[in-house]
Structure formats: C-alpha cells, structure tokens
Amino acid sequence: MLENWVVIPTCLPLVLRRCHACASGRFRASGKFRVNANHKLIDAWLLALCTGCGDTVKLTVLERMNVRSVRPELLDRLHDNDRGLTAELLQDPVVRRRNRIALDWGNAWRLDTGGWDRPDSEVIDVSVRFAAPIPVRPVRLIAEGCALSRAEVERLIAEGNLVSAVRLSGKLSGDFTFTLKR
C-alpha cells in the first residue's frame, strides 16, 4: 500500500539576520519591494520588518543592473508587490548568499497526509513530496504523520523496521520514500 504525503508551506519563513536597532535576529518579509532607477541602472530590494522593534531592512534583489537586461514580467511583479515573487526570492540561494541571511521554517509548514490513519497493514510504503524546499527532519515528519513519538521512530529505524533509500537523520528538503514494517 503506497501513501502520499505532502509538506506544504503555510506562510513565508522568518528571515534570520541581526537587527541593527535591537537584539532581535528575526525579520518577517513584508511582501513589499522598493525599486529605484537611476538613468539606465535599476536597483530592487525586498523589505523585511524586525519582529522585535519593527525596523525595516532592505534585502538586495537587483543591484545596479541595466534596465534592459531585466525581464519585463519580473519588473511588473516587483512593482505589483507579488507575494509569490517574495517566496521565490527568499528561497533563491543567490539572494540568500548576497544578503547573508538564513530562513527559519519553524511554524511555516504543515504535513498533509491525505487523511491517513495508520491502517493495520504489515508493510506501508510512504512517498513524501515537498511543495517547496523546506528543510525538515524526516524523523519529525514520520513521527507527526504516523502519530508516533520521535523516540519511537528512532527505535524503529535502529531495529530496521523503518527503512529508506535516503539517510533519515539530519534534515531533508527534497522528496523521499520510506517503508514501515510492523
């Protein structure tokens, strides 16, 4: 029996970066962009608000680019403050590296098991798909999806009753499958 689970983002993740005005290290992406043109050059920033003091930080998206080299649909999305573009840019490794930020997906996702309630089958195959590259510990997903404790999932792995082609320790952000034997 093959079950399909999906890890779905519920909101934008928090941006981990030090605030210059207070001791907080978390920012919430506002979903708004600032675009500035100077003759033929354009700059664009994603605005984020500090969760502690509300101070605004600008995350660089475009820097001193020739206006003609920027796709018109990207410019339209920037001017329209497109929420989908905000999510895409936060997950873009180039933007994260340029701005020296990391993402906190703490409470920004949920696991959709499709109403699965642990049938009495001897062997259960589960395919886990990620709707967005959200780094999550597979042990946590399996524990939540199977209504088990994490310690029990670790015990099943150690006994060989829970197997996967990928390593189940650490974090994953890509699709994987596992088999649970009773």
PDB file of C-alpha atoms in Angstrom:
ATOM      1  CA  MET A   1       0.000   0.000   0.000  1.00  0.00           C
ATOM      2  CA  LEU A   2       1.516   3.346  -1.112  1.00  0.00           C
ATOM      3  CA  GLU A   3       0.599   6.516   0.741  1.00  0.00           C
ATOM      4  CA  ASN A   4       1.380  10.039  -0.495  1.00  0.00           C
ATOM      5  CA  TRP A   5       2.260  12.792   1.949  1.00  0.00           C
ATOM      6  CA  VAL A   6       2.970  16.426   1.053  1.00  0.00           C
ATOM      7  CA  VAL A   7       4.909  19.047   3.031  1.00  0.00           C
ATOM      8  CA  ILE A   8       3.146  22.336   2.286  1.00  0.00           C
ATOM      9  CA  PRO A   9       4.273  25.860   3.236  1.00  0.00           C
ATOM     10  CA  THR A  10       1.600  27.732   5.197  1.00  0.00           C
ATOM     11  CA  CYS A  11       3.277  31.154   5.261  1.00  0.00           C
ATOM     12  CA  LEU A  12       6.571  32.845   4.473  1.00  0.00           C
ATOM     13  CA  PRO A  13       9.520  31.784   6.638  1.00  0.00           C
ATOM     14  CA  LEU A  14      11.233  34.184   9.014  1.00  0.00           C
ATOM     15  CA  VAL A  15      14.492  35.738   7.858  1.00  0.00           C
ATOM     16  CA  LEU A  16      17.399  35.163  10.231  1.00  0.00           C
ATOM     17  CA  ARG A  17      19.574  38.269  10.312  1.00  0.00           C
ATOM     18  CA  ARG A  18      20.835  40.538  13.068  1.00  0.00           C
ATOM     19  CA  CYS A  19      18.834  43.719  13.663  1.00  0.00           C
ATOM     20  CA  HIS A  20      20.890  46.928  13.883  1.00  0.00           C
ATOM     21  CA  ALA A  21      18.410  48.637  16.193  1.00  0.00           C
ATOM     22  CA  CYS A  22      17.680  45.897  18.764  1.00  0.00           C
ATOM     23  CA  ALA A  23      18.944  42.466  19.830  1.00  0.00           C
ATOM     24  CA  SER A  24      16.471  40.544  17.683  1.00  0.00           C
ATOM     25  CA  GLY A  25      17.730  38.242  14.979  1.00  0.00           C
ATOM     26  CA  ARG A  26      14.471  37.620  13.105  1.00  0.00           C
ATOM     27  CA  PHE A  27      12.714  39.547  10.375  1.00  0.00           C
ATOM     28  CA  ARG A  28       9.347  38.978   8.721  1.00  0.00           C
ATOM     29  CA  ALA A  29       9.256  39.566   4.968  1.00  0.00           C
ATOM     30  CA  SER A  30       6.697  42.290   4.312  1.00  0.00           C
ATOM     31  CA  GLY A  31       5.988  41.192   0.746  1.00  0.00           C
ATOM     32  CA  LYS A  32       6.743  44.701  -0.488  1.00  0.00           C
ATOM     33  CA  PHE A  33       9.524  45.746  -2.830  1.00  0.00           C
ATOM     34  CA  ARG A  34      11.342  49.019  -3.336  1.00  0.00           C
ATOM     35  CA  VAL A  35      12.531  49.706  -6.864  1.00  0.00           C
ATOM     36  CA  ASN A  36      14.839  52.601  -7.698  1.00  0.00           C
ATOM     37  CA  ALA A  37      16.080  53.588 -11.156  1.00  0.00           C
ATOM     38  CA  ASN A  38      18.935  55.918 -11.910  1.00  0.00           C
ATOM     39  CA  HIS A  39      19.131  56.617 -15.647  1.00  0.00           C
ATOM     40  CA  LYS A  40      19.687  53.179 -17.214  1.00  0.00           C
ATOM     41  CA  LEU A  41      20.521  51.352 -13.967  1.00  0.00           C
ATOM     42  CA  ILE A  42      17.998  49.773 -11.610  1.00  0.00           C
ATOM     43  CA  ASP A  43      18.094  48.556  -8.007  1.00  0.00           C
ATOM     44  CA  ALA A  44      15.414  46.469  -6.269  1.00  0.00           C
ATOM     45  CA  TRP A  45      15.063  45.416  -2.646  1.00  0.00           C
ATOM     46  CA  LEU A  46      12.702  43.179  -0.689  1.00  0.00           C
ATOM     47  CA  LEU A  47      11.625  44.889   2.533  1.00  0.00           C
ATOM     48  CA  ALA A  48      11.614  42.940   5.807  1.00  0.00           C
ATOM     49  CA  LEU A  49      10.458  44.092   9.242  1.00  0.00           C
ATOM     50  CA  CYS A  50      12.199  43.225  12.525  1.00  0.00           C
ATOM     51  CA  THR A  51       9.981  41.077  14.755  1.00  0.00           C
ATOM     52  CA  GLY A  52      11.352  42.875  17.829  1.00  0.00           C
ATOM     53  CA  CYS A  53      11.305  46.580  17.051  1.00  0.00           C
ATOM     54  CA  GLY A  54       9.677  46.857  13.614  1.00  0.00           C
ATOM     55  CA  ASP A  55      12.777  48.353  11.992  1.00  0.00           C
ATOM     56  CA  THR A  56      12.979  47.829   8.216  1.00  0.00           C
ATOM     57  CA  VAL A  57      15.857  46.162   6.397  1.00  0.00           C
ATOM     58  CA  LYS A  58      16.311  46.042   2.628  1.00  0.00           C
ATOM     59  CA  LEU A  59      17.309  42.687   1.122  1.00  0.00           C
ATOM     60  CA  THR A  60      19.020  43.256  -2.236  1.00  0.00           C
ATOM     61  CA  VAL A  61      17.312  41.599  -5.206  1.00  0.00           C
ATOM     62  CA  LEU A  62      18.803  43.607  -8.105  1.00  0.00           C
ATOM     63  CA  GLU A  63      21.848  45.809  -7.819  1.00  0.00           C
ATOM     64  CA  ARG A  64      22.957  48.312 -10.488  1.00  0.00           C
ATOM     65  CA  MET A  65      21.545  46.272 -13.357  1.00  0.00           C
ATOM     66  CA  ASN A  66      20.862  47.683 -16.770  1.00  0.00           C
ATOM     67  CA  VAL A  67      17.092  48.150 -17.091  1.00  0.00           C
ATOM     68  CA  ARG A  68      17.037  46.424 -20.476  1.00  0.00           C
ATOM     69  CA  SER A  69      18.624  43.282 -19.020  1.00  0.00           C
ATOM     70  CA  VAL A  70      15.754  42.789 -16.535  1.00  0.00           C
ATOM     71  CA  ARG A  71      12.801  40.759 -17.803  1.00  0.00           C
ATOM     72  CA  PRO A  72       9.669  42.944 -18.119  1.00  0.00           C
ATOM     73  CA  GLU A  73       7.499  40.378 -16.263  1.00  0.00           C
ATOM     74  CA  LEU A  74       9.949  40.497 -13.318  1.00  0.00           C
ATOM     75  CA  LEU A  75       9.695  44.289 -13.229  1.00  0.00           C
ATOM     76  CA  ASP A  76       5.894  44.049 -13.292  1.00  0.00           C
ATOM     77  CA  ARG A  77       5.948  41.578 -10.393  1.00  0.00           C
ATOM     78  CA  LEU A  78       8.295  43.847  -8.422  1.00  0.00           C
ATOM     79  CA  HIS A  79       6.059  46.884  -8.988  1.00  0.00           C
ATOM     80  CA  ASP A  80       2.934  44.862  -8.062  1.00  0.00           C
ATOM     81  CA  ASN A  81       4.491  43.568  -4.788  1.00  0.00           C
ATOM     82  CA  ASP A  82       3.811  39.980  -5.851  1.00  0.00           C
ATOM     83  CA  ARG A  83       3.682  37.643  -2.785  1.00  0.00           C
ATOM     84  CA  GLY A  84       4.666  34.682  -4.954  1.00  0.00           C
ATOM     85  CA  LEU A  85       7.813  36.520  -6.008  1.00  0.00           C
ATOM     86  CA  THR A  86       8.623  37.157  -2.344  1.00  0.00           C
ATOM     87  CA  ALA A  87       8.512  33.408  -1.648  1.00  0.00           C
ATOM     88  CA  GLU A  88      10.607  32.638  -4.740  1.00  0.00           C
ATOM     89  CA  LEU A  89      13.272  35.188  -3.835  1.00  0.00           C
ATOM     90  CA  LEU A  90      13.519  34.059  -0.210  1.00  0.00           C
ATOM     91  CA  GLN A  91      14.211  30.513  -1.416  1.00  0.00           C
ATOM     92  CA  ASP A  92      16.739  31.646  -4.034  1.00  0.00           C
ATOM     93  CA  PRO A  93      20.242  30.696  -2.811  1.00  0.00           C
ATOM     94  CA  VAL A  94      21.827  33.625  -4.704  1.00  0.00           C
ATOM     95  CA  VAL A  95      19.627  36.166  -2.880  1.00  0.00           C
ATOM     96  CA  ARG A  96      20.257  34.458   0.479  1.00  0.00           C
ATOM     97  CA  ARG A  97      24.030  34.408  -0.053  1.00  0.00           C
ATOM     98  CA  ARG A  98      24.169  38.023  -1.296  1.00  0.00           C
ATOM     99  CA  ASN A  99      22.293  39.262   1.772  1.00  0.00           C
ATOM    100  CA  ARG A 100      23.909  36.812   4.224  1.00  0.00           C
ATOM    101  CA  ILE A 101      20.583  35.540   5.523  1.00  0.00           C
ATOM    102  CA  ALA A 102      19.122  32.184   6.501  1.00  0.00           C
ATOM    103  CA  LEU A 103      15.482  31.113   6.762  1.00  0.00           C
ATOM    104  CA  ASP A 104      13.586  29.839   9.786  1.00  0.00           C
ATOM    105  CA  TRP A 105      10.791  27.492   8.646  1.00  0.00           C
ATOM    106  CA  GLY A 106       9.771  26.766  12.281  1.00  0.00           C
ATOM    107  CA  ASN A 107       5.980  27.123  12.066  1.00  0.00           C
ATOM    108  CA  ALA A 108       5.692  27.932   8.371  1.00  0.00           C
ATOM    109  CA  TRP A 109       4.726  24.478   7.046  1.00  0.00           C
ATOM    110  CA  ARG A 110       2.314  21.603   7.604  1.00  0.00           C
ATOM    111  CA  LEU A 111       2.223  17.924   6.686  1.00  0.00           C
ATOM    112  CA  ASP A 112      -0.750  16.785   4.605  1.00  0.00           C
ATOM    113  CA  THR A 113      -1.186  13.027   4.948  1.00  0.00           C
ATOM    114  CA  GLY A 114      -4.417  12.943   2.964  1.00  0.00           C
ATOM    115  CA  GLY A 115      -6.463  11.728   5.925  1.00  0.00           C
ATOM    116  CA  TRP A 116      -4.228   8.713   6.531  1.00  0.00           C
ATOM    117  CA  ASP A 117      -4.850   6.981   9.863  1.00  0.00           C
ATOM    118  CA  ARG A 118      -2.330   4.118  10.263  1.00  0.00           C
ATOM    119  CA  PRO A 119      -4.028   1.111   8.692  1.00  0.00           C
ATOM    120  CA  ASP A 120      -3.312  -2.384  10.014  1.00  0.00           C
ATOM    121  CA  SER A 121      -1.181  -3.411   7.018  1.00  0.00           C
ATOM    122  CA  GLU A 122       2.066  -5.263   7.679  1.00  0.00           C
ATOM    123  CA  VAL A 123       4.108  -3.108   5.286  1.00  0.00           C
ATOM    124  CA  ILE A 124       3.356   0.504   4.435  1.00  0.00           C
ATOM    125  CA  ASP A 125       5.194   2.470   1.728  1.00  0.00           C
ATOM    126  CA  VAL A 126       5.016   6.253   2.012  1.00  0.00           C
ATOM    127  CA  SER A 127       6.132   8.812  -0.567  1.00  0.00           C
ATOM    128  CA  VAL A 128       6.865  12.252   0.905  1.00  0.00           C
ATOM    129  CA  ARG A 129       6.806  15.172  -1.538  1.00  0.00           C
ATOM    130  CA  PHE A 130       7.879  18.739  -0.771  1.00  0.00           C
ATOM    131  CA  ALA A 131       5.824  21.545  -2.345  1.00  0.00           C
ATOM    132  CA  ALA A 132       8.729  23.920  -1.563  1.00  0.00           C
ATOM    133  CA  PRO A 133      12.330  23.244  -0.500  1.00  0.00           C
ATOM    134  CA  ILE A 134      11.637  23.316   3.246  1.00  0.00           C
ATOM    135  CA  PRO A 135      14.410  21.732   5.357  1.00  0.00           C
ATOM    136  CA  VAL A 136      12.726  19.328   7.797  1.00  0.00           C
ATOM    137  CA  ARG A 137      13.964  16.331   9.760  1.00  0.00           C
ATOM    138  CA  PRO A 138      12.460  13.138   8.283  1.00  0.00           C
ATOM    139  CA  VAL A 139      12.144  11.676  11.782  1.00  0.00           C
ATOM    140  CA  ARG A 140       9.870  14.595  12.718  1.00  0.00           C
ATOM    141  CA  LEU A 141       7.741  14.131   9.572  1.00  0.00           C
ATOM    142  CA  ILE A 142       7.363  10.388  10.150  1.00  0.00           C
ATOM    143  CA  ALA A 143       6.548  10.891  13.827  1.00  0.00           C
ATOM    144  CA  GLU A 144       3.913  13.511  13.003  1.00  0.00           C
ATOM    145  CA  GLY A 145       2.423  11.557  10.088  1.00  0.00           C
ATOM    146  CA  CYS A 146       2.277   8.209  11.919  1.00  0.00           C
ATOM    147  CA  ALA A 147       1.257   9.694  15.299  1.00  0.00           C
ATOM    148  CA  LEU A 148       4.375   8.301  16.972  1.00  0.00           C
ATOM    149  CA  SER A 149       6.955   9.844  19.255  1.00  0.00           C
ATOM    150  CA  ARG A 150      10.321  10.745  17.782  1.00  0.00           C
ATOM    151  CA  ALA A 151      11.980   8.258  20.133  1.00  0.00           C
ATOM    152  CA  GLU A 152       9.741   5.502  18.800  1.00  0.00           C
ATOM    153  CA  VAL A 153      10.618   6.428  15.213  1.00  0.00           C
ATOM    154  CA  GLU A 154      14.337   6.338  16.138  1.00  0.00           C
ATOM    155  CA  ARG A 155      13.788   2.888  17.685  1.00  0.00           C
ATOM    156  CA  LEU A 156      12.053   1.632  14.512  1.00  0.00           C
ATOM    157  CA  ILE A 157      14.993   2.878  12.429  1.00  0.00           C
ATOM    158  CA  ALA A 158      17.514   1.180  14.740  1.00  0.00           C
ATOM    159  CA  GLU A 159      15.565  -2.117  14.595  1.00  0.00           C
ATOM    160  CA  GLY A 160      15.368  -1.971  10.788  1.00  0.00           C
ATOM    161  CA  ASN A 161      11.561  -1.711  10.725  1.00  0.00           C
ATOM    162  CA  LEU A 162      11.712   1.742   9.145  1.00  0.00           C
ATOM    163  CA  VAL A 163      13.906   1.909   6.055  1.00  0.00           C
ATOM    164  CA  SER A 164      14.542   4.444   3.304  1.00  0.00           C
ATOM    165  CA  ALA A 165      16.934   4.940   0.397  1.00  0.00           C
ATOM    166  CA  VAL A 166      17.926   8.301   1.936  1.00  0.00           C
ATOM    167  CA  ARG A 167      19.520   8.922   5.305  1.00  0.00           C
ATOM    168  CA  LEU A 168      16.763   9.677   7.796  1.00  0.00           C
ATOM    169  CA  SER A 169      18.991  11.571  10.229  1.00  0.00           C
ATOM    170  CA  GLY A 170      19.650  15.255   9.620  1.00  0.00           C
ATOM    171  CA  LYS A 171      17.429  17.483   7.502  1.00  0.00           C
ATOM    172  CA  LEU A 172      15.986  16.942   4.033  1.00  0.00           C
ATOM    173  CA  SER A 173      14.287  19.373   1.683  1.00  0.00           C
ATOM    174  CA  GLY A 174      13.691  17.008  -1.217  1.00  0.00           C
ATOM    175  CA  ASP A 175      11.267  14.194  -1.940  1.00  0.00           C
ATOM    176  CA  PHE A 176      11.893  10.782  -0.401  1.00  0.00           C
ATOM    177  CA  THR A 177      10.153   7.486   0.306  1.00  0.00           C
ATOM    178  CA  PHE A 178      10.237   5.156   3.279  1.00  0.00           C
ATOM    179  CA  THR A 179       8.864   1.747   4.230  1.00  0.00           C
ATOM    180  CA  LEU A 180       7.387   0.989   7.643  1.00  0.00           C
ATOM    181  CA  LYS A 181       7.246  -2.682   8.669  1.00  0.00           C
ATOM    182  CA  ARG A 182       5.241  -3.862  11.633  1.00  0.00           C
TER     183      ARG A 182
END
